[in-house]
Backbone as ProteinMPNN parsed JSONL, in Angstrom:
{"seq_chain_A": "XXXXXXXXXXXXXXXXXXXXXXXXXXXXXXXXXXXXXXXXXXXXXXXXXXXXXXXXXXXXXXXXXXXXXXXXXXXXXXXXXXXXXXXXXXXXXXXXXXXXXXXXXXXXXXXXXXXXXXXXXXXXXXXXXXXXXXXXXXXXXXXXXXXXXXXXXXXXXXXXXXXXXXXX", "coords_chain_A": {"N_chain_A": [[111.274, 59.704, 52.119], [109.369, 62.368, 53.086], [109.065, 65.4, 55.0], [105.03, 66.093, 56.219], [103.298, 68.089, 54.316], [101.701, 70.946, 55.011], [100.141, 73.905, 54.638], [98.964, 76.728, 55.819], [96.4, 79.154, 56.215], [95.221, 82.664, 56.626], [92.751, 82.679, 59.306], [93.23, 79.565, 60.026], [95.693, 79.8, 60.023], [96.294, 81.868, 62.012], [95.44, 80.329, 64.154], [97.433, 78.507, 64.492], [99.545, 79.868, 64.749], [99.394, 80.79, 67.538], [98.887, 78.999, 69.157], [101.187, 77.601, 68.963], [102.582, 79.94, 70.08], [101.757, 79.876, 72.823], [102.329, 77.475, 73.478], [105.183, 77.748, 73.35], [106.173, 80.334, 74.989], [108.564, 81.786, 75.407], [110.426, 83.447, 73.275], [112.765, 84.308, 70.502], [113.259, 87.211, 69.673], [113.569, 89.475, 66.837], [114.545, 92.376, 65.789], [115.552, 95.779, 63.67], [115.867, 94.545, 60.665], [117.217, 95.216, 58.431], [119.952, 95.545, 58.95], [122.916, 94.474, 59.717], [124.936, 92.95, 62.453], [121.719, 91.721, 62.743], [119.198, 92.985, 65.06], [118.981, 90.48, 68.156], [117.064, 89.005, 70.639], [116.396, 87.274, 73.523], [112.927, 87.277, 74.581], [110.01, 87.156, 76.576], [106.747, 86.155, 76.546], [103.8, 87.774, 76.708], [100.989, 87.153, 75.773], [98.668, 85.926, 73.439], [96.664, 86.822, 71.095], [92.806, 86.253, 69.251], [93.741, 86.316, 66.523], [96.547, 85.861, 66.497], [98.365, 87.769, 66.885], [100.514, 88.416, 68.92], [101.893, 89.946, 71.83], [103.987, 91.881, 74.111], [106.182, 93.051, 77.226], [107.71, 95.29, 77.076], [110.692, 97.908, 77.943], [110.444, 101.787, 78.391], [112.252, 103.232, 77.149], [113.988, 101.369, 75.751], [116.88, 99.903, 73.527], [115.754, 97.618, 72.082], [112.69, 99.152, 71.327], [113.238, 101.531, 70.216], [114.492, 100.764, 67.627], [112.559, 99.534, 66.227], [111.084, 102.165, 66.411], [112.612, 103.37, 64.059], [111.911, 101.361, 61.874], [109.581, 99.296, 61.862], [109.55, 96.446, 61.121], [109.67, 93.134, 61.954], [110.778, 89.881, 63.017], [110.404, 86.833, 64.593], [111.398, 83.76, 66.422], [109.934, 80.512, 67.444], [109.959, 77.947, 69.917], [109.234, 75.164, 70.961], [110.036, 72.723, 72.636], [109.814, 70.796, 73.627], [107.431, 69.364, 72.58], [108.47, 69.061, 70.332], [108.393, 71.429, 68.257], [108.127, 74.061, 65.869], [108.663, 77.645, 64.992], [109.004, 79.961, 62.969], [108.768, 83.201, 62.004], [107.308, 86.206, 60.431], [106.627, 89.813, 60.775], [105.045, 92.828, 61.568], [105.545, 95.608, 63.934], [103.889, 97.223, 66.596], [104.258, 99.757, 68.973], [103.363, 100.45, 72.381], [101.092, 102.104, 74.964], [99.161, 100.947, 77.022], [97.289, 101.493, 79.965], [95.108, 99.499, 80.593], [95.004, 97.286, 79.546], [98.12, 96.733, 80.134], [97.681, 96.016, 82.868], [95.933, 93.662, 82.372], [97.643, 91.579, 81.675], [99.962, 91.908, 83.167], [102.163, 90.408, 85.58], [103.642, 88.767, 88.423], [105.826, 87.431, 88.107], [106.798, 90.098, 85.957], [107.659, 91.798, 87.413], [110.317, 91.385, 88.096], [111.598, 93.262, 85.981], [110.573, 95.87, 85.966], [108.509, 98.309, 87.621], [105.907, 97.637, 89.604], [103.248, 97.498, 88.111], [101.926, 100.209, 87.297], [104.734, 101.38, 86.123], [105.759, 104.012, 84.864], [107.631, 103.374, 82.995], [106.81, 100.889, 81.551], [106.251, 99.608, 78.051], [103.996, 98.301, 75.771], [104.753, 95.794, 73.117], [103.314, 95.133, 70.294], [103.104, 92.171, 67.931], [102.665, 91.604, 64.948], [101.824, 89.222, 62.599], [102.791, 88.44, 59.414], [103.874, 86.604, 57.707], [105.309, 83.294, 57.644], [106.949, 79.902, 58.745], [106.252, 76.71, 60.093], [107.079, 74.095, 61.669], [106.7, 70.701, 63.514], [105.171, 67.977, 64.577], [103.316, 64.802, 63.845], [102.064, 63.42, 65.989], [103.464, 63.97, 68.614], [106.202, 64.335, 70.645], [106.907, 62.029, 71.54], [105.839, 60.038, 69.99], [107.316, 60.335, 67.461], [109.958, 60.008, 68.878], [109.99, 57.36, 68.988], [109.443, 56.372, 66.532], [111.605, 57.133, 65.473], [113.383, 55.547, 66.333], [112.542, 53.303, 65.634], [113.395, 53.481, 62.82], [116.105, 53.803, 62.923], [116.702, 51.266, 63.769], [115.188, 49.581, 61.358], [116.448, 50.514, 59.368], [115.073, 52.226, 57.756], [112.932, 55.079, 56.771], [111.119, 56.983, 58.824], [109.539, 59.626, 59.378], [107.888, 61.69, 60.833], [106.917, 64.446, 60.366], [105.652, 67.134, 60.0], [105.275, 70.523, 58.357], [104.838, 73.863, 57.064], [103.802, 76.473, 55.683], [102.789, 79.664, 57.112], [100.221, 82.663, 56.226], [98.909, 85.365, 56.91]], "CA_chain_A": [[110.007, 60.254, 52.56], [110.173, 63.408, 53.812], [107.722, 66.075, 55.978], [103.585, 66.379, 55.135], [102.865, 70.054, 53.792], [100.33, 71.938, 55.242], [100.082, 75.247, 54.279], [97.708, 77.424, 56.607], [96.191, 80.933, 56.069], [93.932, 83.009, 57.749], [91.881, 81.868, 60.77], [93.823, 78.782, 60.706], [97.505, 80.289, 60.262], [96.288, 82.457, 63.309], [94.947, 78.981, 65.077], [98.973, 77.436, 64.224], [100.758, 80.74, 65.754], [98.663, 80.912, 68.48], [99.189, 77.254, 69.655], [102.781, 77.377, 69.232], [102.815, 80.631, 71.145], [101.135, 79.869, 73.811], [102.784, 76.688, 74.526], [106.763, 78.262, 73.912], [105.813, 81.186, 76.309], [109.78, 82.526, 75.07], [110.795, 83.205, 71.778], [113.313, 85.128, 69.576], [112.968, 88.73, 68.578], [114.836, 90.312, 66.143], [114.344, 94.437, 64.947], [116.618, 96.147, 62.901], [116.425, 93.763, 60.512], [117.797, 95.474, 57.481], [121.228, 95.646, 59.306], [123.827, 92.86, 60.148], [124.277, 91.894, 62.731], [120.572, 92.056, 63.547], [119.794, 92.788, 66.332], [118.139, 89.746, 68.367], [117.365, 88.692, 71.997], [114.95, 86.707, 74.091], [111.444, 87.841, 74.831], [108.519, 86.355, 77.196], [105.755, 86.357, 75.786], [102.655, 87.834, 77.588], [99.719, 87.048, 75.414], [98.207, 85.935, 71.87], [95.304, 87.1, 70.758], [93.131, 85.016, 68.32], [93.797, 86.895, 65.318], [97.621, 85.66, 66.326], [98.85, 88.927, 67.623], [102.192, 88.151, 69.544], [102.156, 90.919, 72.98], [105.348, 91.212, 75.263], [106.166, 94.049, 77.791], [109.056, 96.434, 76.654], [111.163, 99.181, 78.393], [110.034, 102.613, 76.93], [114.059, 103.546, 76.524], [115.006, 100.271, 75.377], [117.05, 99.628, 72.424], [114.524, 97.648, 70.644], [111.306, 100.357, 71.168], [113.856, 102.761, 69.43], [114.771, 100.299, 66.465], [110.962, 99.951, 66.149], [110.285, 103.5, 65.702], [112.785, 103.891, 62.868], [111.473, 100.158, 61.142], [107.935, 98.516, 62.361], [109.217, 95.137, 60.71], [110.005, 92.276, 63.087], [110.777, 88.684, 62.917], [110.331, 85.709, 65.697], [110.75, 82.513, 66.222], [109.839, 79.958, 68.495], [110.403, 76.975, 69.945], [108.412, 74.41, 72.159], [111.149, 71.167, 72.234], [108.374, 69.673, 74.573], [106.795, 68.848, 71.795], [109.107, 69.383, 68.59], [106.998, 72.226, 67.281], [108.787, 75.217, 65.849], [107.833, 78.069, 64.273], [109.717, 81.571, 62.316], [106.782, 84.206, 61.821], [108.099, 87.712, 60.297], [105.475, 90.352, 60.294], [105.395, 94.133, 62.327], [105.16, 95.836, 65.519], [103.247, 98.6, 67.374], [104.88, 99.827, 70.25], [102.406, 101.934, 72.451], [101.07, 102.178, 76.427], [98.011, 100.932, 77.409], [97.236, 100.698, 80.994], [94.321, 98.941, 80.97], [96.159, 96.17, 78.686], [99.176, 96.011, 81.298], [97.042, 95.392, 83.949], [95.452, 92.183, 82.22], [99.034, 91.034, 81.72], [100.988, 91.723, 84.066], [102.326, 89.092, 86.55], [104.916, 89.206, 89.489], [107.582, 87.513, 86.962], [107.479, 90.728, 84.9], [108.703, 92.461, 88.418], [111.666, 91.195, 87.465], [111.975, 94.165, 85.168], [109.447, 96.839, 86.112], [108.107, 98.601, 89.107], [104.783, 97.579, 89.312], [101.825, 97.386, 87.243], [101.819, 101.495, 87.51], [105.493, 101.827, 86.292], [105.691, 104.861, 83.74], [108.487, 102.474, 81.517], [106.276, 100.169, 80.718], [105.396, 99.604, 77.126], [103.201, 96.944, 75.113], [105.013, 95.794, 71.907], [102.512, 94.229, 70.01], [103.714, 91.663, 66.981], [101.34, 91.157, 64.016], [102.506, 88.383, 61.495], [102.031, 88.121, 57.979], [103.842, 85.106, 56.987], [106.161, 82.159, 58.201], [107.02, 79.093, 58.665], [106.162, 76.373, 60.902], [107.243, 72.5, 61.886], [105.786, 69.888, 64.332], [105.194, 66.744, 64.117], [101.822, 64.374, 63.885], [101.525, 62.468, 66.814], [103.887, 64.33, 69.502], [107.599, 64.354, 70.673], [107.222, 60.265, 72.486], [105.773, 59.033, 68.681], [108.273, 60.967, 67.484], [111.265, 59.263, 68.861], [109.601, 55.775, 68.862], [109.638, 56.508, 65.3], [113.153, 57.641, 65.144], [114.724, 54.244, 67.334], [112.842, 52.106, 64.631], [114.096, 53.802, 61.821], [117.588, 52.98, 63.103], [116.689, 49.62, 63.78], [115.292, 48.741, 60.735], [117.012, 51.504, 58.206], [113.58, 52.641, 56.648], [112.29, 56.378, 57.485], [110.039, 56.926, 59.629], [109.807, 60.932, 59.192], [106.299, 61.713, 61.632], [107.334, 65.145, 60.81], [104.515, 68.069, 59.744], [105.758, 71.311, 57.936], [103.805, 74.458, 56.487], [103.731, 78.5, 55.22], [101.792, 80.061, 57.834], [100.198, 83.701, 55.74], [97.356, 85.958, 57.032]], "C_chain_A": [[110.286, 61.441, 53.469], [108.944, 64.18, 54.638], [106.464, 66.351, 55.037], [104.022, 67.947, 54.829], [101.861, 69.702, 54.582], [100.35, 73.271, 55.252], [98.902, 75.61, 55.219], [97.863, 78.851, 56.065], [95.552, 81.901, 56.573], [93.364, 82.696, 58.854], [93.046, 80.679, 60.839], [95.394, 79.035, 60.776], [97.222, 81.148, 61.721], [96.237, 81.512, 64.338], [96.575, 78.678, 65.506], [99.251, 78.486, 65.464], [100.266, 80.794, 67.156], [98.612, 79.762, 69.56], [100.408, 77.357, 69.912], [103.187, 78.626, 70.493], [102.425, 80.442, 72.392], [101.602, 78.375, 74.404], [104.842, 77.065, 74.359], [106.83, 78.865, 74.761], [107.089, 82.354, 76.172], [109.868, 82.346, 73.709], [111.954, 84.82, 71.452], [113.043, 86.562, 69.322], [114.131, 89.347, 68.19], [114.452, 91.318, 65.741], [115.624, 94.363, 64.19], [116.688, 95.131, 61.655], [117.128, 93.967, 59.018], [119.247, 95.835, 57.785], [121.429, 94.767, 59.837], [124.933, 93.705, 61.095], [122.522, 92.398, 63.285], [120.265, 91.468, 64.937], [118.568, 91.17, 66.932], [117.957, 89.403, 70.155], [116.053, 88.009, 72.67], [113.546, 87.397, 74.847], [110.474, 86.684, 75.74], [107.861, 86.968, 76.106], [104.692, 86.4, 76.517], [101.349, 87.285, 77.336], [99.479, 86.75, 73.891], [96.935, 85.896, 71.968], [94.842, 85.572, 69.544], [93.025, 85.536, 66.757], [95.878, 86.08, 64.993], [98.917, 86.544, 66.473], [99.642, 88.437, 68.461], [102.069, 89.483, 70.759], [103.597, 90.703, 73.821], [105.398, 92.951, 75.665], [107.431, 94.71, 76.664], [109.403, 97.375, 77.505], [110.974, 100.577, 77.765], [111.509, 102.707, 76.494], [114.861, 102.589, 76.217], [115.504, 100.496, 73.718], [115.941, 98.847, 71.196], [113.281, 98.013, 70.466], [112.635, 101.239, 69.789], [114.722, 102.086, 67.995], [113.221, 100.259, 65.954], [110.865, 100.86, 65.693], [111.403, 103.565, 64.351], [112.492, 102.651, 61.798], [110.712, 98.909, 62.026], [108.257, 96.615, 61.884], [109.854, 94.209, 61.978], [110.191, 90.94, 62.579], [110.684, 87.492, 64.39], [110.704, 84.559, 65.398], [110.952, 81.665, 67.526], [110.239, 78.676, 68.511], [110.233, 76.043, 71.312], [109.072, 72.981, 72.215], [110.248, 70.349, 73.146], [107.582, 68.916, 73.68], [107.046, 68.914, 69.879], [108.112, 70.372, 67.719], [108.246, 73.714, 67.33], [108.305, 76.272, 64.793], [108.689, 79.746, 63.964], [108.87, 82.563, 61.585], [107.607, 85.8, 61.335], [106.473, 88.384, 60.115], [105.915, 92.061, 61.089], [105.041, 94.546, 63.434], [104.807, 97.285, 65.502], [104.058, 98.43, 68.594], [103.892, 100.717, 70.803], [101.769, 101.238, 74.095], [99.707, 102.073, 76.629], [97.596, 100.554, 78.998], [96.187, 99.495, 81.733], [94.819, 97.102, 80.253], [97.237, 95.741, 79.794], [98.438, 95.513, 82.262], [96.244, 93.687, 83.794], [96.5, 91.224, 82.158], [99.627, 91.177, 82.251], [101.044, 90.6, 85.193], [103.322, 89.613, 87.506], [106.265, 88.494, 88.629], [107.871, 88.947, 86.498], [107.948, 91.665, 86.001], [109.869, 92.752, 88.556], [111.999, 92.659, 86.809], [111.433, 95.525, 85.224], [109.48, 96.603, 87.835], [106.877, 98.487, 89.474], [104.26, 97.644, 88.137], [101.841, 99.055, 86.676], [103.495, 102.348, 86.773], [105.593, 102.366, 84.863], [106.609, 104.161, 82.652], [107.895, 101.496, 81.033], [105.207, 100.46, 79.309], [104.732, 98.268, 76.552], [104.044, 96.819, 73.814], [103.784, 94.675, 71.042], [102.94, 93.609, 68.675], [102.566, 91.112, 66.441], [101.636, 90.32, 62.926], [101.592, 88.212, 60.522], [102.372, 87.177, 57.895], [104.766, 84.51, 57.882], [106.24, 80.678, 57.801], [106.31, 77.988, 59.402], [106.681, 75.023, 60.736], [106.887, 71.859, 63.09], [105.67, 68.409, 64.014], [103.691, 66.615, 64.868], [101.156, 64.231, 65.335], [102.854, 63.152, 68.227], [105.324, 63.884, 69.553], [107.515, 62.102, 70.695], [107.004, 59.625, 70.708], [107.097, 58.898, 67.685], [109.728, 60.026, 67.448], [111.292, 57.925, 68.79], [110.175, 55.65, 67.625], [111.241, 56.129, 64.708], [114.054, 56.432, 65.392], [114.234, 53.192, 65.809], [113.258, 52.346, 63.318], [115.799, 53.553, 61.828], [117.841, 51.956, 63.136], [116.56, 48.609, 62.424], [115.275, 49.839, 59.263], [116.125, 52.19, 57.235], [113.086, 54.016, 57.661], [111.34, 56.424, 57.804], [109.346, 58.805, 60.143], [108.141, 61.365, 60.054], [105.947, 63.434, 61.556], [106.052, 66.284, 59.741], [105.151, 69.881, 59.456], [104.654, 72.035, 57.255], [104.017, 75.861, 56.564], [102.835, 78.643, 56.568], [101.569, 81.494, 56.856], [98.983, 83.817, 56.465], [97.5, 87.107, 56.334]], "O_chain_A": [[111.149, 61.521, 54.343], [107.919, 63.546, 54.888], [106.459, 66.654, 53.843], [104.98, 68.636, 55.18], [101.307, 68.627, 54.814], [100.738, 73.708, 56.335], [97.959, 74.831, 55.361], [98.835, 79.489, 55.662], [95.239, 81.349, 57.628], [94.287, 82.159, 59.466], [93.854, 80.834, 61.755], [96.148, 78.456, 61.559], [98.098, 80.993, 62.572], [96.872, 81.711, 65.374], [96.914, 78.625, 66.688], [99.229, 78.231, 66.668], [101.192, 80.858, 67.965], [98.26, 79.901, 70.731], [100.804, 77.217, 71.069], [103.849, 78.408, 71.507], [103.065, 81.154, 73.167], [101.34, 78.059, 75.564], [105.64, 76.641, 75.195], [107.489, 78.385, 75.682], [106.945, 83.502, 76.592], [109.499, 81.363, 73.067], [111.915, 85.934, 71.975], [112.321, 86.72, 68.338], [115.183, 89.653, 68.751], [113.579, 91.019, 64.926], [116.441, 93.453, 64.051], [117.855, 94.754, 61.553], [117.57, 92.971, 58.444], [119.833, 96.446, 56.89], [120.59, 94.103, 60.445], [125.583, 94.697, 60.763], [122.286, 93.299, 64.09], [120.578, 90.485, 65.61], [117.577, 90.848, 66.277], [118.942, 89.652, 70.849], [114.894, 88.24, 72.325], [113.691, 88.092, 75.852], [110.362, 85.498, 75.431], [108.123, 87.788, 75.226], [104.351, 85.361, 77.082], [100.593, 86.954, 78.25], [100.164, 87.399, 73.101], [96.212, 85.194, 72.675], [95.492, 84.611, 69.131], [92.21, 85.072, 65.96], [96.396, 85.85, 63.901], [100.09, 86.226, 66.275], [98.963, 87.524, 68.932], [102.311, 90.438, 70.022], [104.137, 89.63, 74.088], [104.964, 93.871, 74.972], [107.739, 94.313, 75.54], [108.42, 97.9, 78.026], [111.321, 100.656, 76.587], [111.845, 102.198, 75.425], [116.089, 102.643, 76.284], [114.823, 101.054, 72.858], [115.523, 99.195, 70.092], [112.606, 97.436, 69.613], [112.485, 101.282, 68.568], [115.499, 102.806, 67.368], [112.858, 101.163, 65.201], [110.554, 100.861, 64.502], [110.759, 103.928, 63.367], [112.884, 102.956, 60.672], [111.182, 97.943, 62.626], [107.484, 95.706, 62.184], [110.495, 94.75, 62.879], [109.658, 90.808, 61.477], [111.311, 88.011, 65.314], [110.485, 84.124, 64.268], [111.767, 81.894, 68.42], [110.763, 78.136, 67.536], [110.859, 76.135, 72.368], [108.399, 72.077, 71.721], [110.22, 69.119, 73.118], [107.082, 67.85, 74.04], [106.377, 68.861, 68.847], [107.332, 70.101, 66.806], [108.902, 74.194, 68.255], [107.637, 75.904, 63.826], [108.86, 80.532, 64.895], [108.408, 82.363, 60.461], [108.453, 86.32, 62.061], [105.487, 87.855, 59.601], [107.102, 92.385, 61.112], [104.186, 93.906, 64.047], [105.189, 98.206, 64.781], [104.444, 97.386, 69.119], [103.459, 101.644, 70.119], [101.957, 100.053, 74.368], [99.013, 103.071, 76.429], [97.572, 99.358, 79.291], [96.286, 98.871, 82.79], [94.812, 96.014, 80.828], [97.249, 94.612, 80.283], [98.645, 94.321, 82.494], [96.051, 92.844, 84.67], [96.296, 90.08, 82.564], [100.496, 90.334, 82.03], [100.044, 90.012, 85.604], [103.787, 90.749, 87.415], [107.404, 88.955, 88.561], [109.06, 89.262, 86.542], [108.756, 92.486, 85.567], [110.445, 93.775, 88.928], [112.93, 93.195, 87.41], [111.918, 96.343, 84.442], [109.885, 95.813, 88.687], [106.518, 99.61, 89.825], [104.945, 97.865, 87.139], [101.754, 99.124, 85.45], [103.596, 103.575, 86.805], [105.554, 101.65, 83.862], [106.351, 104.365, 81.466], [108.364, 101.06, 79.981], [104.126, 101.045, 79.23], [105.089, 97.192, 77.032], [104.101, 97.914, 73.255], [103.597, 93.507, 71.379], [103.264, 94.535, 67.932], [101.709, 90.425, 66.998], [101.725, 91.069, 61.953], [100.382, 87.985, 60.493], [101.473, 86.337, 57.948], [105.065, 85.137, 58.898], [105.734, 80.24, 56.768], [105.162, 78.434, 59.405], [106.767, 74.68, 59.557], [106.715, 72.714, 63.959], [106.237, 67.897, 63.048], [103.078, 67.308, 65.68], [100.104, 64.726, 65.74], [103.018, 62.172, 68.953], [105.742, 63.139, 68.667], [108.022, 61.263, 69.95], [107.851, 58.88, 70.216], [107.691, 57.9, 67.277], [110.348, 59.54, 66.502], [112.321, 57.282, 68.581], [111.203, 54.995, 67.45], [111.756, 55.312, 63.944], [115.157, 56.259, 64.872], [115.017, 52.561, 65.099], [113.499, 51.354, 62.629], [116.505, 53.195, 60.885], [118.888, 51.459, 62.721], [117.162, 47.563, 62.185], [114.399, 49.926, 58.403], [116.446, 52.62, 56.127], [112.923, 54.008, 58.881], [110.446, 55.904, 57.135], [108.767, 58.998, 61.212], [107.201, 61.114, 59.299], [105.08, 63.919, 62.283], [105.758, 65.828, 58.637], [105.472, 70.47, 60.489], [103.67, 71.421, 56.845], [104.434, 76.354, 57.612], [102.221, 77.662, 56.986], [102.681, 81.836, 56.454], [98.175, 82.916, 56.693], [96.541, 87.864, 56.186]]}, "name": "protein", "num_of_chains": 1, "seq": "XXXXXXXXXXXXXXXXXXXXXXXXXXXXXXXXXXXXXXXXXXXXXXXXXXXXXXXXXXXXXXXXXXXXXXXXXXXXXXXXXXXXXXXXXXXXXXXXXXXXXXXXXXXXXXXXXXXXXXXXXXXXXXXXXXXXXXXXXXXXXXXXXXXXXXXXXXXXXXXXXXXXXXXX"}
């Protein structure tokens, strides 16, 4: 016995990414991705819209703004182990400066990296997904491993486990 399907698309593939994003908060990004090794590295994540729009700050002179401008495609993926939910989303990015946008997002974490709210290197990358993957399970991580101890106990699967395309 193995994981349900659920395929999502539209409104509710935006609902999925949007959930998962918003409770990983970090995730994956990879550019470049028609060259090996691609490139990849960790990202906050500032914001999802509910279309499923992916936001995160950027450096304007960073390496991946300037893989961006010569290929818009992108890939992610996330990963909320709080609650076994994971999720690999490829779709494209805008890179571009809005200050009225930073100002709804910004926080004193992203200080860390920036000079204020006001600081001319900040850009918005914004990530728009067409398709993916996702996994999760029914009933949460605790059912989850309940699951998992009596499947060892009494050698019969106990698989609680929820799989599905995400496309918009």
């Amino acid at each position: 016995m193995g994981n349900d399907i659920n395929n999502l698309s539209g409104s509710n593939a935006a609902i999925k990414i949007k959930e998962l994003a918003d409770s990983a908060r970090i995730c994956i990004m990879m550019t470049d991705l028609d060259k090996r090794p691609i490139s990849a590295r960790p990202m906050a994540i500032q914001k999802t819209d509910d279309q499923g729009r992916i936001y995160f700050f950027s450096e304007k002179n960073s390496l991946k703004n300037e893989e961006l401008r010569h290929s818009q495609e992108m890939q992610l993926t996330l990963s909320n182990e709080k609650n076994s939910e994971y999720l690999n989303v490829f779709g494209h990015a805008d890179v571009y400066r809005d200050q009225e946008e930073i100002d709804e997002m910004y926080s004193a974490f992203v200080n860390t990296w920036f000079d204020g709210k006001k600081d001319p290197n900040i850009t918005i990358i914004r990530f728009t997904p067409e398709a993916g993957h996702y996994w999760d399970t029914k009933h949460g991580k605790l059912i989850q491993l309940a699951g998992m101890l009596v499947g060892a106990v009494t050698g019969k699967q106990t698989d609680d486990g929820i799989e599905g395309r995400v496309k918009l």
